[in-house]
PDB file of C-alpha atoms in Angstrom:
ATOM      1  CA  MET A   1      27.897  28.263   4.998  1.00 49.00           C
ATOM      2  CA  ASP A   2      31.157  26.430   5.422  1.00 51.00           C
ATOM      3  CA  ASN A   3      30.314  26.012   9.132  1.00 67.00           C
ATOM      4  CA  VAL A   4      27.324  24.043   8.308  1.00 65.00           C
ATOM      5  CA  ASP A   5      28.932  22.037   5.520  1.00 73.00           C
ATOM      6  CA  SER A   6      31.283  20.583   8.125  1.00 78.00           C
ATOM      7  CA  MET A   7      29.312  20.061  10.151  1.00 83.00           C
ATOM      8  CA  PRO A   8      28.616  16.273  11.089  1.00 91.00           C
ATOM      9  CA  ASP A   9      25.269  15.045   9.476  1.00 91.00           C
ATOM     10  CA  HIS A  10      23.634  14.362  12.783  1.00 91.00           C
ATOM     11  CA  LYS A  11      24.855  18.100  14.190  1.00 93.00           C
ATOM     12  CA  PHE A  12      23.031  19.430  11.116  1.00 93.00           C
ATOM     13  CA  ILE A  13      19.565  17.282  10.936  1.00 93.00           C
ATOM     14  CA  PHE A  14      19.380  17.973  14.384  1.00 93.00           C
ATOM     15  CA  GLY A  15      19.145  21.794  14.593  1.00 94.00           C
ATOM     16  CA  GLY A  16      17.756  20.755  10.603  1.00 93.00           C
ATOM     17  CA  VAL A  17      14.612  19.054  11.764  1.00 94.00           C
ATOM     18  CA  GLN A  18      13.878  21.691  15.101  1.00 95.00           C
ATOM     19  CA  ILE A  19      14.254  24.663  12.203  1.00 96.00           C
ATOM     20  CA  VAL A  20      12.409  23.099  10.259  1.00 94.00           C
ATOM     21  CA  ALA A  21       9.458  22.229  12.419  1.00 92.00           C
ATOM     22  CA  ASN A  22       9.302  25.572  13.745  1.00 93.00           C
ATOM     23  CA  GLN A  23       9.106  27.494  10.480  1.00 95.00           C
ATOM     24  CA  MET A  24       5.975  24.681   9.304  1.00 90.00           C
ATOM     25  CA  ASP A  25       5.208  25.736  12.745  1.00 88.00           C
ATOM     26  CA  THR A  26       4.706  29.427  12.104  1.00 92.00           C
ATOM     27  CA  MET A  27       3.557  29.054   8.630  1.00 91.00           C
ATOM     28  CA  LEU A  28       0.840  27.195   9.168  1.00 87.00           C
ATOM     29  CA  GLU A  29      -0.583  28.536  12.145  1.00 89.00           C
ATOM     30  CA  ARG A  30      -0.521  31.968  10.325  1.00 90.00           C
ATOM     31  CA  GLU A  31      -2.298  29.804   7.735  1.00 86.00           C
ATOM     32  CA  LEU A  32      -5.149  28.936  10.636  1.00 88.00           C
ATOM     33  CA  LYS A  33      -5.578  31.493  12.167  1.00 89.00           C
ATOM     34  CA  GLU A  34      -8.040  33.221   9.911  1.00 85.00           C
ATOM     35  CA  HIS A  35     -10.309  29.624  10.506  1.00 85.00           C
ATOM     36  CA  ASN A  36      -9.788  30.416  14.730  1.00 89.00           C
ATOM     37  CA  LEU A  37      -8.028  27.369  14.778  1.00 91.00           C
ATOM     38  CA  THR A  38      -4.083  26.224  15.886  1.00 91.00           C
ATOM     39  CA  THR A  39      -0.991  23.977  14.775  1.00 89.00           C
ATOM     40  CA  LYS A  40      -2.054  21.244  18.131  1.00 92.00           C
ATOM     41  CA  GLN A  41      -5.491  21.133  17.090  1.00 94.00           C
ATOM     42  CA  TRP A  42      -4.660  21.337  13.166  1.00 91.00           C
ATOM     43  CA  LEU A  43      -2.946  18.057  14.028  1.00 92.00           C
ATOM     44  CA  LEU A  44      -4.947  16.670  16.177  1.00 95.00           C
ATOM     45  CA  THR A  45      -7.466  15.837  13.193  1.00 94.00           C
ATOM     46  CA  ILE A  46      -5.366  15.658  11.452  1.00 92.00           C
ATOM     47  CA  VAL A  47      -4.235  11.990  14.011  1.00 94.00           C
ATOM     48  CA  VAL A  48      -7.841  11.185  14.258  1.00 95.00           C
ATOM     49  CA  ALA A  49      -8.816  11.031  10.641  1.00 93.00           C
ATOM     50  CA  ASN A  50      -5.704   9.848   9.285  1.00 92.00           C
ATOM     51  CA  THR A  51      -4.319   7.180  11.914  1.00 93.00           C
ATOM     52  CA  PHE A  52      -7.659   5.450  13.240  1.00 94.00           C
ATOM     53  CA  ASP A  53     -10.709   3.475  11.498  1.00 93.00           C
ATOM     54  CA  HIS A  54     -12.996   4.307  14.815  1.00 94.00           C
ATOM     55  CA  ASP A  55     -13.515   7.317  17.002  1.00 95.00           C
ATOM     56  CA  PRO A  56     -10.098   6.819  19.035  1.00 97.00           C
ATOM     57  CA  THR A  57      -9.338   7.189  23.026  1.00 96.00           C
ATOM     58  CA  ILE A  58      -8.192  10.534  24.418  1.00 96.00           C
ATOM     59  CA  LYS A  59      -5.115   7.998  25.019  1.00 95.00           C
ATOM     60  CA  GLU A  60      -4.548   6.493  21.222  1.00 96.00           C
ATOM     61  CA  VAL A  61      -4.672  10.252  19.986  1.00 96.00           C
ATOM     62  CA  ALA A  62      -1.839  11.020  22.400  1.00 95.00           C
ATOM     63  CA  LYS A  63       0.868   7.958  21.185  1.00 92.00           C
ATOM     64  CA  GLY A  64      -0.163   9.114  17.820  1.00 92.00           C
ATOM     65  CA  MET A  65       0.650  12.673  18.466  1.00 92.00           C
ATOM     66  CA  GLY A  66       3.509  11.923  20.678  1.00 88.00           C
ATOM     67  CA  SER A  67       1.296  14.034  23.532  1.00 92.00           C
ATOM     68  CA  SER A  68       0.770  13.942  26.772  1.00 93.00           C
ATOM     69  CA  HIS A  69      -2.917  12.513  27.078  1.00 94.00           C
ATOM     70  CA  GLN A  70      -4.352  16.064  29.032  1.00 96.00           C
ATOM     71  CA  ASN A  71      -2.520  17.762  26.441  1.00 96.00           C
ATOM     72  CA  VAL A  72      -4.893  15.954  24.057  1.00 96.00           C
ATOM     73  CA  LYS A  73      -7.539  16.797  26.427  1.00 96.00           C
ATOM     74  CA  GLN A  74      -7.678  19.901  26.733  1.00 97.00           C
ATOM     75  CA  VAL A  75      -6.394  20.716  22.732  1.00 97.00           C
ATOM     76  CA  ALA A  76      -9.387  18.372  22.318  1.00 97.00           C
ATOM     77  CA  LEU A  77     -12.003  20.793  24.980  1.00 97.00           C
ATOM     78  CA  LYS A  78     -10.692  23.305  22.784  1.00 97.00           C
ATOM     79  CA  LEU A  79     -12.190  21.972  19.205  1.00 97.00           C
ATOM     80  CA  GLU A  80     -14.741  20.679  20.784  1.00 97.00           C
ATOM     81  CA  GLN A  81     -15.940  24.324  22.294  1.00 97.00           C
ATOM     82  CA  LYS A  82     -15.750  25.240  18.729  1.00 95.00           C
ATOM     83  CA  GLY A  83     -18.010  22.227  17.117  1.00 95.00           C
ATOM     84  CA  PHE A  84     -14.778  19.991  15.180  1.00 96.00           C
ATOM     85  CA  VAL A  85     -14.863  17.262  17.648  1.00 96.00           C
ATOM     86  CA  VAL A  86     -17.607  16.122  20.015  1.00 97.00           C
ATOM     87  CA  MET A  87     -16.070  13.747  23.021  1.00 96.00           C
ATOM     88  CA  ALA A  88     -18.286  11.097  24.331  1.00 94.00           C
ATOM     89  CA  LYS A  89     -17.820   8.201  27.179  1.00 94.00           C
ATOM     90  CA  ASP A  90     -17.069   4.774  25.663  1.00 90.00           C
ATOM     91  CA  ALA A  91     -20.487   2.752  25.526  1.00 91.00           C
ATOM     92  CA  LYS A  92     -19.055  -0.401  27.128  1.00 92.00           C
ATOM     93  CA  ASP A  93     -16.206   1.757  29.697  1.00 93.00           C
ATOM     94  CA  ALA A  94     -17.343   5.129  31.286  1.00 91.00           C
ATOM     95  CA  ARG A  95     -13.456   5.439  32.438  1.00 92.00           C
ATOM     96  CA  ILE A  96     -12.914   6.125  28.738  1.00 93.00           C
ATOM     97  CA  THR A  97     -13.109   8.817  27.347  1.00 95.00           C
ATOM     98  CA  ARG A  98     -13.428   8.813  22.640  1.00 96.00           C
ATOM     99  CA  ILE A  99     -13.159  11.471  20.499  1.00 97.00           C
ATOM    100  CA  LYS A 100     -15.503  11.956  17.046  1.00 97.00           C
ATOM    101  CA  LEU A 101     -14.613  14.351  14.328  1.00 96.00           C
ATOM    102  CA  THR A 102     -17.540  16.264  12.882  1.00 96.00           C
ATOM    103  CA  ASP A 103     -18.394  18.108   8.924  1.00 94.00           C
ATOM    104  CA  ALA A 104     -16.815  20.573  10.542  1.00 93.00           C
ATOM    105  CA  VAL A 105     -12.900  19.081  10.445  1.00 92.00           C
ATOM    106  CA  ASP A 106     -14.342  18.568   6.632  1.00 90.00           C
ATOM    107  CA  ILE A 107     -15.804  21.359   5.717  1.00 90.00           C
ATOM    108  CA  PHE A 108     -13.083  23.068   6.721  1.00 89.00           C
ATOM    109  CA  GLY A 109     -10.563  20.085   5.004  1.00 87.00           C
ATOM    110  CA  LYS A 110     -12.698  21.217   1.788  1.00 88.00           C
ATOM    111  CA  GLU A 111     -12.174  24.752   1.564  1.00 84.00           C
ATOM    112  CA  SER A 112      -8.268  24.802   2.536  1.00 86.00           C
ATOM    113  CA  GLN A 113      -7.210  21.896   0.546  1.00 85.00           C
ATOM    114  CA  GLU A 114      -6.033  23.971  -3.020  1.00 86.00           C
ATOM    115  CA  LYS A 115      -3.536  25.798  -0.259  1.00 85.00           C
ATOM    116  CA  SER A 116      -2.508  22.976   0.995  1.00 84.00           C
ATOM    117  CA  VAL A 117      -1.807  21.124  -2.066  1.00 87.00           C
ATOM    118  CA  ILE A 118       0.083  23.847  -2.560  1.00 90.00           C
ATOM    119  CA  PHE A 119       1.798  24.343   0.275  1.00 88.00           C
ATOM    120  CA  THR A 120       3.584  21.052  -0.109  1.00 89.00           C
ATOM    121  CA  GLU A 121       4.515  21.073  -3.080  1.00 94.00           C
ATOM    122  CA  LYS A 122       6.315  24.265  -2.908  1.00 93.00           C
ATOM    123  CA  LEU A 123       7.680  22.006   0.470  1.00 93.00           C
ATOM    124  CA  PHE A 124       8.585  19.680  -1.169  1.00 96.00           C
ATOM    125  CA  ALA A 125       9.598  21.082  -4.842  1.00 97.00           C
ATOM    126  CA  GLY A 126      13.141  19.248  -6.434  1.00 98.00           C
ATOM    127  CA  ILE A 127      13.711  16.141  -3.323  1.00 97.00           C
ATOM    128  CA  SER A 128      13.293  13.287  -5.532  1.00 98.00           C
ATOM    129  CA  ALA A 129      11.619  10.179  -4.267  1.00 97.00           C
ATOM    130  CA  GLU A 130      14.262   8.402  -3.678  1.00 98.00           C
ATOM    131  CA  GLU A 131      15.661  11.238  -0.982  1.00 97.00           C
ATOM    132  CA  MET A 132      11.528  11.162   0.245  1.00 97.00           C
ATOM    133  CA  ALA A 133      12.453   7.553   0.373  1.00 97.00           C
ATOM    134  CA  MET A 134      15.066   7.950   2.727  1.00 97.00           C
ATOM    135  CA  THR A 135      13.841  10.644   4.988  1.00 96.00           C
ATOM    136  CA  ARG A 136      11.116   8.612   5.710  1.00 96.00           C
ATOM    137  CA  SER A 137      12.747   6.514   6.151  1.00 96.00           C
ATOM    138  CA  ALA A 138      15.492   7.678   9.043  1.00 95.00           C
ATOM    139  CA  LEU A 139      12.094  10.107  10.513  1.00 94.00           C
ATOM    140  CA  GLU A 140      10.911   6.230  11.088  1.00 95.00           C
ATOM    141  CA  LYS A 141      14.211   4.946  13.147  1.00 96.00           C
ATOM    142  CA  MET A 142      13.848   8.119  15.145  1.00 94.00           C
ATOM    143  CA  LEU A 143      10.790   7.971  16.575  1.00 91.00           C
ATOM    144  CA  THR A 144      11.185   4.955  16.697  1.00 93.00           C
ATOM    145  CA  ASN A 145      14.368   5.782  18.616  1.00 95.00           C
ATOM    146  CA  LEU A 146      12.134   8.349  20.550  1.00 92.00           C
ATOM    147  CA  GLU A 147       9.431   6.564  22.067  1.00 89.00           C
ATOM    148  CA  LYS A 148      12.138   3.616  23.036  1.00 94.00           C
ATOM    149  CA  MET A 149      13.818   6.753  24.785  1.00 94.00           C
ATOM    150  CA  ASP A 150      10.563   7.713  26.063  1.00 87.00           C
ATOM    151  CA  GLN A 151       9.863   4.461  27.644  1.00 89.00           C
ATOM    152  CA  GLU A 152      13.477   4.204  28.956  1.00 93.00           C
ATOM    153  CA  SER A 153      12.779   7.241  30.876  1.00 89.00           C
ATOM    154  CA  LYS A 154      10.001   6.340  32.609  1.00 76.00           C
TER     155      LYS A 154
END
């Protein structure tokens, strides 16, 4: 534990974010398996439901997920096969494909809400509102920095 305590904050946070993400992914995969969903599929439905007030384009969802257009298209195709989304050409521009959630997403959400609340409560136990706000602020800045880095590398 001494090594972790003496580690510079940026190194600890970098590694900690990776570990937390991996552990959350593993636990979510375990829970979602019984519904025949992957974490990426579930995340796509969450992003569409909570980020947009319209049926978004694949491009918009890719940006919201921090993923590629091709990756989102593949995930959406799997979700369409499972009845969670419908992909349709835009009424005004046939080059654009929009993603629309189906009622199956609402049904899944209602079925899994209790487990989700319990998981979230356990995950954030002992973390104050001030710590949450600071963490949110830091993560927002990291996401902005990653977006800038991504643009610079293109």
